[in-house]
Amino acid sequence: MPRTVSGQPGAPSRPPIGLHLDRVARHVSREFDQALVAAGGSRPIWLVLLALTINTEANQRQLADFVGIRGATLTHHLNAMESAGLVVRSRDPENRRSHVVRRTPVGDEIFLRLREAATAFDTRLRRGLSAKDIDTLRTLLERLSSNSSRS
């Protein structure tokens, strides 16, 4: 009888790739979150400040799309970020129902700290990997993402 992971008949000989990918992704995500917390921030703060670096101002819908969260959740984060002096919100003169969000000088400082932590984390992830390895990994991850789609 072939040897399996659990030793039980019918069990896979190796964990399914999707399960392994999920476990690795969760582990890397937790480690990244810890690196951002150690630098004085969080993933939502990092993503909002990053979005406001790419575009110096954005409305809340654009930020929610960039961060990948719902508007109400973003509003909660923006309230805390505004209270901490990281961002300011003002009415969009072209659409009074919409708010425009901008980084403040304090937000600039935090962004630089978080960028340093994110860069150091990325360097840590790449340890022992060549540029070709990284390119191959990107290609494989894109293929897995495509394969997971229902179409």
Short mmCIF file of N, CA and C in Angstrom, two decimals:
data_model
loop_
_atom_site.label_atom_id
_atom_site.label_comp_id
_atom_site.label_asym_id
_atom_site.label_seq_id
_atom_site.Cartn_x
_atom_site.Cartn_y
_atom_site.Cartn_z
N MET A 1 0.86 -1.19 0.00
CA MET A 1 0.00 0.00 0.00
C MET A 1 0.89 1.23 0.00
N PRO A 2 0.59 2.25 -0.87
CA PRO A 2 1.42 3.45 -0.91
C PRO A 2 1.34 4.24 0.39
N ARG A 3 2.45 4.81 0.76
CA ARG A 3 2.51 5.61 1.99
C ARG A 3 1.82 6.96 1.73
N THR A 4 1.04 7.43 2.70
CA THR A 4 0.31 8.70 2.57
C THR A 4 0.71 9.62 3.71
N VAL A 5 0.25 10.87 3.64
CA VAL A 5 0.56 11.86 4.67
C VAL A 5 0.11 11.37 6.04
N SER A 6 -1.10 10.90 6.14
CA SER A 6 -1.64 10.48 7.43
C SER A 6 -1.44 8.99 7.68
N GLY A 7 -1.03 8.26 6.67
CA GLY A 7 -0.91 6.82 6.81
C GLY A 7 -2.23 6.11 6.60
N GLN A 8 -3.30 6.86 6.41
CA GLN A 8 -4.63 6.28 6.22
C GLN A 8 -4.88 6.01 4.75
N PRO A 9 -5.52 4.91 4.43
CA PRO A 9 -5.85 4.64 3.02
C PRO A 9 -6.71 5.76 2.45
N GLY A 10 -6.41 6.17 1.24
CA GLY A 10 -7.18 7.21 0.56
C GLY A 10 -6.71 8.62 0.85
N ALA A 11 -5.84 8.78 1.84
CA ALA A 11 -5.32 10.12 2.14
C ALA A 11 -4.31 10.51 1.06
N PRO A 12 -4.21 11.81 0.74
CA PRO A 12 -3.26 12.22 -0.29
C PRO A 12 -1.82 11.99 0.17
N SER A 13 -0.93 11.72 -0.78
CA SER A 13 0.46 11.51 -0.43
C SER A 13 1.14 12.82 -0.04
N ARG A 14 0.61 13.92 -0.54
CA ARG A 14 1.10 15.24 -0.18
C ARG A 14 -0.10 16.16 0.00
N PRO A 15 0.02 17.19 0.84
CA PRO A 15 -1.11 18.11 0.98
C PRO A 15 -1.46 18.74 -0.37
N PRO A 16 -2.73 18.97 -0.65
CA PRO A 16 -3.11 19.63 -1.89
C PRO A 16 -2.43 21.00 -2.00
N ILE A 17 -2.05 21.39 -3.21
CA ILE A 17 -1.31 22.64 -3.42
C ILE A 17 -2.11 23.85 -2.94
N GLY A 18 -3.43 23.84 -3.12
CA GLY A 18 -4.25 24.96 -2.66
C GLY A 18 -4.19 25.12 -1.15
N LEU A 19 -4.20 24.02 -0.42
CA LEU A 19 -4.11 24.07 1.04
C LEU A 19 -2.74 24.59 1.46
N HIS A 20 -1.70 24.09 0.81
CA HIS A 20 -0.35 24.55 1.13
C HIS A 20 -0.20 26.04 0.84
N LEU A 21 -0.70 26.48 -0.31
CA LEU A 21 -0.64 27.89 -0.67
C LEU A 21 -1.39 28.74 0.36
N ASP A 22 -2.55 28.29 0.78
CA ASP A 22 -3.34 29.02 1.78
C ASP A 22 -2.56 29.15 3.09
N ARG A 23 -1.94 28.09 3.53
CA ARG A 23 -1.18 28.14 4.79
C ARG A 23 0.01 29.07 4.68
N VAL A 24 0.73 28.99 3.57
CA VAL A 24 1.88 29.87 3.37
C VAL A 24 1.42 31.32 3.30
N ALA A 25 0.36 31.59 2.55
CA ALA A 25 -0.14 32.96 2.41
C ALA A 25 -0.56 33.53 3.77
N ARG A 26 -1.22 32.74 4.58
CA ARG A 26 -1.65 33.21 5.91
C ARG A 26 -0.44 33.50 6.79
N HIS A 27 0.56 32.62 6.74
CA HIS A 27 1.77 32.81 7.55
C HIS A 27 2.49 34.10 7.12
N VAL A 28 2.71 34.25 5.82
CA VAL A 28 3.40 35.44 5.31
C VAL A 28 2.60 36.69 5.66
N SER A 29 1.28 36.63 5.53
CA SER A 29 0.42 37.77 5.86
C SER A 29 0.55 38.16 7.33
N ARG A 30 0.54 37.18 8.22
CA ARG A 30 0.69 37.48 9.66
C ARG A 30 2.05 38.11 9.94
N GLU A 31 3.08 37.57 9.34
CA GLU A 31 4.43 38.11 9.55
C GLU A 31 4.53 39.54 9.02
N PHE A 32 3.93 39.81 7.87
CA PHE A 32 3.94 41.16 7.32
C PHE A 32 3.19 42.12 8.24
N ASP A 33 2.03 41.68 8.72
CA ASP A 33 1.26 42.52 9.64
C ASP A 33 2.08 42.84 10.89
N GLN A 34 2.80 41.86 11.42
CA GLN A 34 3.63 42.09 12.61
C GLN A 34 4.76 43.08 12.32
N ALA A 35 5.34 43.00 11.13
CA ALA A 35 6.40 43.95 10.76
C ALA A 35 5.85 45.37 10.71
N LEU A 36 4.63 45.54 10.18
CA LEU A 36 4.02 46.87 10.10
C LEU A 36 3.65 47.38 11.49
N VAL A 37 3.15 46.51 12.35
CA VAL A 37 2.82 46.91 13.73
C VAL A 37 4.08 47.34 14.47
N ALA A 38 5.17 46.59 14.28
CA ALA A 38 6.44 46.94 14.94
C ALA A 38 6.94 48.31 14.48
N ALA A 39 6.57 48.72 13.27
CA ALA A 39 6.97 50.02 12.74
C ALA A 39 5.98 51.12 13.10
N GLY A 40 4.93 50.77 13.86
CA GLY A 40 3.98 51.78 14.31
C GLY A 40 2.76 51.94 13.44
N GLY A 41 2.43 50.93 12.65
CA GLY A 41 1.27 51.04 11.78
C GLY A 41 0.49 49.75 11.70
N SER A 42 -0.18 49.58 10.58
CA SER A 42 -0.98 48.39 10.31
C SER A 42 -1.12 48.27 8.80
N ARG A 43 -1.63 47.15 8.34
CA ARG A 43 -1.83 46.97 6.90
C ARG A 43 -2.80 48.03 6.32
N PRO A 44 -3.96 48.28 6.96
CA PRO A 44 -4.84 49.31 6.38
C PRO A 44 -4.18 50.69 6.33
N ILE A 45 -3.44 51.05 7.37
CA ILE A 45 -2.75 52.34 7.36
C ILE A 45 -1.73 52.37 6.23
N TRP A 46 -0.95 51.30 6.11
CA TRP A 46 0.05 51.22 5.04
C TRP A 46 -0.60 51.36 3.67
N LEU A 47 -1.68 50.62 3.45
CA LEU A 47 -2.32 50.64 2.13
C LEU A 47 -2.95 51.99 1.81
N VAL A 48 -3.58 52.62 2.79
CA VAL A 48 -4.17 53.94 2.55
C VAL A 48 -3.07 54.95 2.25
N LEU A 49 -2.01 54.95 3.06
CA LEU A 49 -0.92 55.90 2.83
C LEU A 49 -0.20 55.62 1.50
N LEU A 50 -0.08 54.35 1.15
CA LEU A 50 0.51 53.99 -0.15
C LEU A 50 -0.36 54.51 -1.29
N ALA A 51 -1.65 54.31 -1.18
CA ALA A 51 -2.57 54.81 -2.22
C ALA A 51 -2.45 56.32 -2.36
N LEU A 52 -2.27 57.02 -1.23
CA LEU A 52 -2.16 58.47 -1.25
C LEU A 52 -0.75 58.93 -1.64
N THR A 53 0.14 58.00 -1.83
CA THR A 53 1.46 58.31 -2.40
C THR A 53 1.38 58.20 -3.91
N ILE A 54 0.65 57.18 -4.36
CA ILE A 54 0.48 56.98 -5.79
C ILE A 54 -0.36 58.11 -6.38
N ASN A 55 -1.46 58.44 -5.69
CA ASN A 55 -2.32 59.59 -6.05
C ASN A 55 -2.39 60.46 -4.81
N THR A 56 -1.93 61.69 -4.89
CA THR A 56 -1.83 62.54 -3.70
C THR A 56 -3.17 62.80 -3.02
N GLU A 57 -4.24 62.59 -3.75
CA GLU A 57 -5.56 62.67 -3.13
C GLU A 57 -6.46 61.66 -3.82
N ALA A 58 -7.41 61.15 -3.05
CA ALA A 58 -8.34 60.17 -3.59
C ALA A 58 -9.64 60.27 -2.81
N ASN A 59 -10.73 59.86 -3.46
CA ASN A 59 -11.98 59.81 -2.70
C ASN A 59 -12.06 58.46 -1.98
N GLN A 60 -13.01 58.35 -1.08
CA GLN A 60 -13.09 57.16 -0.25
C GLN A 60 -13.38 55.90 -1.05
N ARG A 61 -14.15 56.00 -2.12
CA ARG A 61 -14.43 54.84 -2.95
C ARG A 61 -13.16 54.32 -3.60
N GLN A 62 -12.35 55.26 -4.13
CA GLN A 62 -11.08 54.87 -4.75
C GLN A 62 -10.16 54.20 -3.74
N LEU A 63 -10.11 54.75 -2.54
CA LEU A 63 -9.27 54.16 -1.50
C LEU A 63 -9.77 52.77 -1.10
N ALA A 64 -11.08 52.62 -0.96
CA ALA A 64 -11.64 51.31 -0.59
C ALA A 64 -11.28 50.27 -1.65
N ASP A 65 -11.37 50.65 -2.92
CA ASP A 65 -11.00 49.74 -4.00
C ASP A 65 -9.52 49.37 -3.92
N PHE A 66 -8.66 50.35 -3.68
CA PHE A 66 -7.22 50.10 -3.62
C PHE A 66 -6.87 49.20 -2.44
N VAL A 67 -7.47 49.49 -1.29
CA VAL A 67 -7.17 48.73 -0.07
C VAL A 67 -7.83 47.35 -0.12
N GLY A 68 -8.94 47.25 -0.85
CA GLY A 68 -9.63 45.97 -0.96
C GLY A 68 -10.59 45.72 0.19
N ILE A 69 -11.19 46.79 0.69
CA ILE A 69 -12.17 46.65 1.77
C ILE A 69 -13.42 47.44 1.41
N ARG A 70 -14.48 47.22 2.18
CA ARG A 70 -15.73 47.94 1.94
C ARG A 70 -15.65 49.36 2.47
N GLY A 71 -16.50 50.19 1.92
CA GLY A 71 -16.51 51.60 2.30
C GLY A 71 -16.68 51.84 3.79
N ALA A 72 -17.60 51.10 4.43
CA ALA A 72 -17.84 51.31 5.86
C ALA A 72 -16.61 50.95 6.69
N THR A 73 -15.92 49.89 6.30
CA THR A 73 -14.70 49.49 7.01
C THR A 73 -13.63 50.54 6.81
N LEU A 74 -13.52 51.05 5.59
CA LEU A 74 -12.54 52.10 5.31
C LEU A 74 -12.85 53.34 6.15
N THR A 75 -14.11 53.70 6.25
CA THR A 75 -14.49 54.87 7.04
C THR A 75 -14.00 54.73 8.47
N HIS A 76 -14.13 53.55 9.04
CA HIS A 76 -13.64 53.27 10.40
C HIS A 76 -12.13 53.55 10.47
N HIS A 77 -11.37 53.02 9.49
CA HIS A 77 -9.92 53.23 9.48
C HIS A 77 -9.57 54.71 9.26
N LEU A 78 -10.29 55.36 8.35
CA LEU A 78 -10.01 56.77 8.10
C LEU A 78 -10.31 57.64 9.31
N ASN A 79 -11.37 57.30 10.05
CA ASN A 79 -11.68 58.05 11.28
C ASN A 79 -10.49 57.98 12.24
N ALA A 80 -9.96 56.78 12.42
CA ALA A 80 -8.81 56.61 13.33
C ALA A 80 -7.57 57.31 12.78
N MET A 81 -7.36 57.21 11.48
CA MET A 81 -6.19 57.86 10.88
C MET A 81 -6.30 59.38 10.95
N GLU A 82 -7.51 59.90 10.79
CA GLU A 82 -7.71 61.34 10.88
C GLU A 82 -7.50 61.81 12.33
N SER A 83 -8.00 61.03 13.28
CA SER A 83 -7.80 61.37 14.70
C SER A 83 -6.32 61.36 15.07
N ALA A 84 -5.55 60.47 14.44
CA ALA A 84 -4.11 60.38 14.71
C ALA A 84 -3.31 61.41 13.91
N GLY A 85 -4.00 62.19 13.05
CA GLY A 85 -3.34 63.23 12.29
C GLY A 85 -2.61 62.73 11.05
N LEU A 86 -2.94 61.51 10.58
CA LEU A 86 -2.25 60.95 9.41
C LEU A 86 -2.86 61.42 8.09
N VAL A 87 -4.15 61.68 8.09
CA VAL A 87 -4.85 62.12 6.89
C VAL A 87 -5.84 63.21 7.25
N VAL A 88 -6.26 63.94 6.24
CA VAL A 88 -7.37 64.89 6.39
C VAL A 88 -8.37 64.60 5.29
N ARG A 89 -9.63 64.82 5.62
CA ARG A 89 -10.71 64.65 4.64
C ARG A 89 -11.39 65.98 4.44
N SER A 90 -11.77 66.22 3.21
CA SER A 90 -12.54 67.44 2.90
C SER A 90 -13.54 67.10 1.82
N ARG A 91 -14.57 67.92 1.74
CA ARG A 91 -15.59 67.72 0.70
C ARG A 91 -14.97 67.93 -0.67
N ASP A 92 -15.35 67.08 -1.58
CA ASP A 92 -14.93 67.22 -2.97
C ASP A 92 -15.74 68.37 -3.57
N PRO A 93 -15.08 69.44 -4.05
CA PRO A 93 -15.83 70.58 -4.58
C PRO A 93 -16.67 70.21 -5.81
N GLU A 94 -16.31 69.13 -6.50
CA GLU A 94 -17.05 68.72 -7.69
C GLU A 94 -18.21 67.78 -7.36
N ASN A 95 -18.17 67.19 -6.17
CA ASN A 95 -19.22 66.27 -5.75
C ASN A 95 -19.34 66.39 -4.24
N ARG A 96 -20.25 67.20 -3.77
CA ARG A 96 -20.37 67.51 -2.34
C ARG A 96 -20.68 66.28 -1.48
N ARG A 97 -21.14 65.20 -2.10
CA ARG A 97 -21.43 63.98 -1.32
C ARG A 97 -20.17 63.16 -1.09
N SER A 98 -19.10 63.51 -1.75
CA SER A 98 -17.86 62.73 -1.69
C SER A 98 -16.78 63.48 -0.90
N HIS A 99 -15.95 62.72 -0.20
CA HIS A 99 -14.81 63.29 0.51
C HIS A 99 -13.52 62.98 -0.22
N VAL A 100 -12.62 63.94 -0.23
CA VAL A 100 -11.28 63.74 -0.76
C VAL A 100 -10.36 63.55 0.44
N VAL A 101 -9.47 62.57 0.35
CA VAL A 101 -8.55 62.26 1.45
C VAL A 101 -7.14 62.62 1.00
N ARG A 102 -6.39 63.25 1.90
CA ARG A 102 -4.99 63.61 1.64
C ARG A 102 -4.14 63.23 2.84
N ARG A 103 -2.87 62.93 2.57
CA ARG A 103 -1.92 62.67 3.66
C ARG A 103 -1.51 63.98 4.30
N THR A 104 -1.17 63.91 5.57
CA THR A 104 -0.63 65.06 6.29
C THR A 104 0.89 64.88 6.43
N PRO A 105 1.60 65.88 6.92
CA PRO A 105 3.03 65.69 7.20
C PRO A 105 3.30 64.53 8.17
N VAL A 106 2.43 64.37 9.16
CA VAL A 106 2.58 63.23 10.08
C VAL A 106 2.36 61.92 9.31
N GLY A 107 1.38 61.91 8.43
CA GLY A 107 1.15 60.74 7.59
C GLY A 107 2.34 60.45 6.70
N ASP A 108 3.00 61.51 6.21
CA ASP A 108 4.22 61.32 5.41
C ASP A 108 5.29 60.60 6.22
N GLU A 109 5.47 61.04 7.46
CA GLU A 109 6.49 60.41 8.33
C GLU A 109 6.17 58.94 8.59
N ILE A 110 4.93 58.66 8.91
CA ILE A 110 4.52 57.27 9.16
C ILE A 110 4.69 56.45 7.90
N PHE A 111 4.30 57.01 6.76
CA PHE A 111 4.45 56.29 5.50
C PHE A 111 5.90 55.87 5.29
N LEU A 112 6.84 56.78 5.51
CA LEU A 112 8.26 56.46 5.30
C LEU A 112 8.71 55.33 6.23
N ARG A 113 8.26 55.35 7.47
CA ARG A 113 8.59 54.27 8.41
C ARG A 113 8.00 52.94 7.95
N LEU A 114 6.74 52.97 7.52
CA LEU A 114 6.09 51.74 7.06
C LEU A 114 6.71 51.25 5.75
N ARG A 115 7.09 52.18 4.89
CA ARG A 115 7.75 51.78 3.64
C ARG A 115 9.06 51.08 3.93
N GLU A 116 9.79 51.57 4.91
CA GLU A 116 11.05 50.94 5.31
C GLU A 116 10.79 49.52 5.83
N ALA A 117 9.75 49.37 6.65
CA ALA A 117 9.41 48.04 7.18
C ALA A 117 8.96 47.10 6.07
N ALA A 118 8.15 47.62 5.14
CA ALA A 118 7.67 46.79 4.02
C ALA A 118 8.83 46.37 3.12
N THR A 119 9.75 47.28 2.88
CA THR A 119 10.92 46.97 2.05
C THR A 119 11.80 45.93 2.73
N ALA A 120 12.02 46.09 4.02
CA ALA A 120 12.83 45.12 4.77
C ALA A 120 12.16 43.74 4.76
N PHE A 121 10.84 43.72 4.89
CA PHE A 121 10.11 42.45 4.87
C PHE A 121 10.24 41.81 3.49
N ASP A 122 10.11 42.60 2.44
CA ASP A 122 10.24 42.08 1.08
C ASP A 122 11.65 41.51 0.87
N THR A 123 12.65 42.19 1.38
CA THR A 123 14.03 41.69 1.28
C THR A 123 14.16 40.36 2.00
N ARG A 124 13.54 40.27 3.17
CA ARG A 124 13.55 39.02 3.95
C ARG A 124 12.89 37.90 3.16
N LEU A 125 11.77 38.18 2.52
CA LEU A 125 11.07 37.16 1.72
C LEU A 125 11.91 36.67 0.56
N ARG A 126 12.68 37.55 -0.04
CA ARG A 126 13.46 37.21 -1.21
C ARG A 126 14.78 36.50 -0.89
N ARG A 127 15.10 36.38 0.41
CA ARG A 127 16.36 35.76 0.81
C ARG A 127 16.51 34.38 0.17
N GLY A 128 17.64 34.18 -0.50
CA GLY A 128 17.92 32.89 -1.12
C GLY A 128 17.25 32.66 -2.46
N LEU A 129 16.53 33.65 -2.95
CA LEU A 129 15.84 33.53 -4.24
C LEU A 129 16.53 34.41 -5.27
N SER A 130 16.74 33.88 -6.45
CA SER A 130 17.33 34.67 -7.54
C SER A 130 16.22 35.47 -8.22
N ALA A 131 16.63 36.40 -9.08
CA ALA A 131 15.66 37.17 -9.87
C ALA A 131 14.83 36.23 -10.73
N LYS A 132 15.47 35.19 -11.26
CA LYS A 132 14.75 34.21 -12.07
C LYS A 132 13.72 33.45 -11.21
N ASP A 133 14.12 33.10 -9.98
CA ASP A 133 13.18 32.44 -9.07
C ASP A 133 11.95 33.31 -8.83
N ILE A 134 12.18 34.59 -8.60
CA ILE A 134 11.07 35.53 -8.35
C ILE A 134 10.16 35.62 -9.57
N ASP A 135 10.75 35.71 -10.76
CA ASP A 135 9.95 35.75 -11.99
C ASP A 135 9.12 34.47 -12.15
N THR A 136 9.74 33.33 -11.87
CA THR A 136 9.04 32.04 -11.96
C THR A 136 7.90 31.98 -10.95
N LEU A 137 8.18 32.44 -9.73
CA LEU A 137 7.15 32.45 -8.69
C LEU A 137 5.97 33.32 -9.11
N ARG A 138 6.24 34.51 -9.64
CA ARG A 138 5.16 35.39 -10.09
C ARG A 138 4.32 34.70 -11.16
N THR A 139 5.00 34.07 -12.11
CA THR A 139 4.30 33.38 -13.20
C THR A 139 3.42 32.26 -12.64
N LEU A 140 3.97 31.48 -11.73
CA LEU A 140 3.21 30.37 -11.15
C LEU A 140 2.03 30.85 -10.32
N LEU A 141 2.23 31.91 -9.54
CA LEU A 141 1.13 32.45 -8.75
C LEU A 141 0.02 32.99 -9.65
N GLU A 142 0.40 33.65 -10.74
CA GLU A 142 -0.60 34.15 -11.69
C GLU A 142 -1.37 32.98 -12.32
N ARG A 143 -0.65 31.91 -12.63
CA ARG A 143 -1.31 30.73 -13.22
C ARG A 143 -2.26 30.11 -12.20
N LEU A 144 -1.84 29.99 -10.95
CA LEU A 144 -2.74 29.44 -9.91
C LEU A 144 -3.98 30.31 -9.76
N SER A 145 -3.77 31.63 -9.77
CA SER A 145 -4.91 32.53 -9.67
C SER A 145 -5.86 32.34 -10.84
N SER A 146 -5.31 32.26 -12.03
CA SER A 146 -6.13 32.05 -13.22
C SER A 146 -6.84 30.71 -13.16
N ASN A 147 -6.12 29.67 -12.77
CA ASN A 147 -6.72 28.34 -12.68
C ASN A 147 -7.84 28.27 -11.64
N SER A 148 -7.76 29.12 -10.61
CA SER A 148 -8.77 29.06 -9.57
C SER A 148 -10.08 29.73 -9.99
N SER A 149 -10.03 30.55 -11.04
CA SER A 149 -11.24 31.21 -11.52
C SER A 149 -12.21 30.19 -12.09
N ARG A 150 -13.47 30.45 -11.96
CA ARG A 150 -14.51 29.51 -12.40
C ARG A 150 -14.71 29.50 -13.91
N SER A 151 -14.16 30.46 -14.62
CA SER A 151 -14.42 30.53 -16.07
C SER A 151 -13.53 29.61 -16.86
#
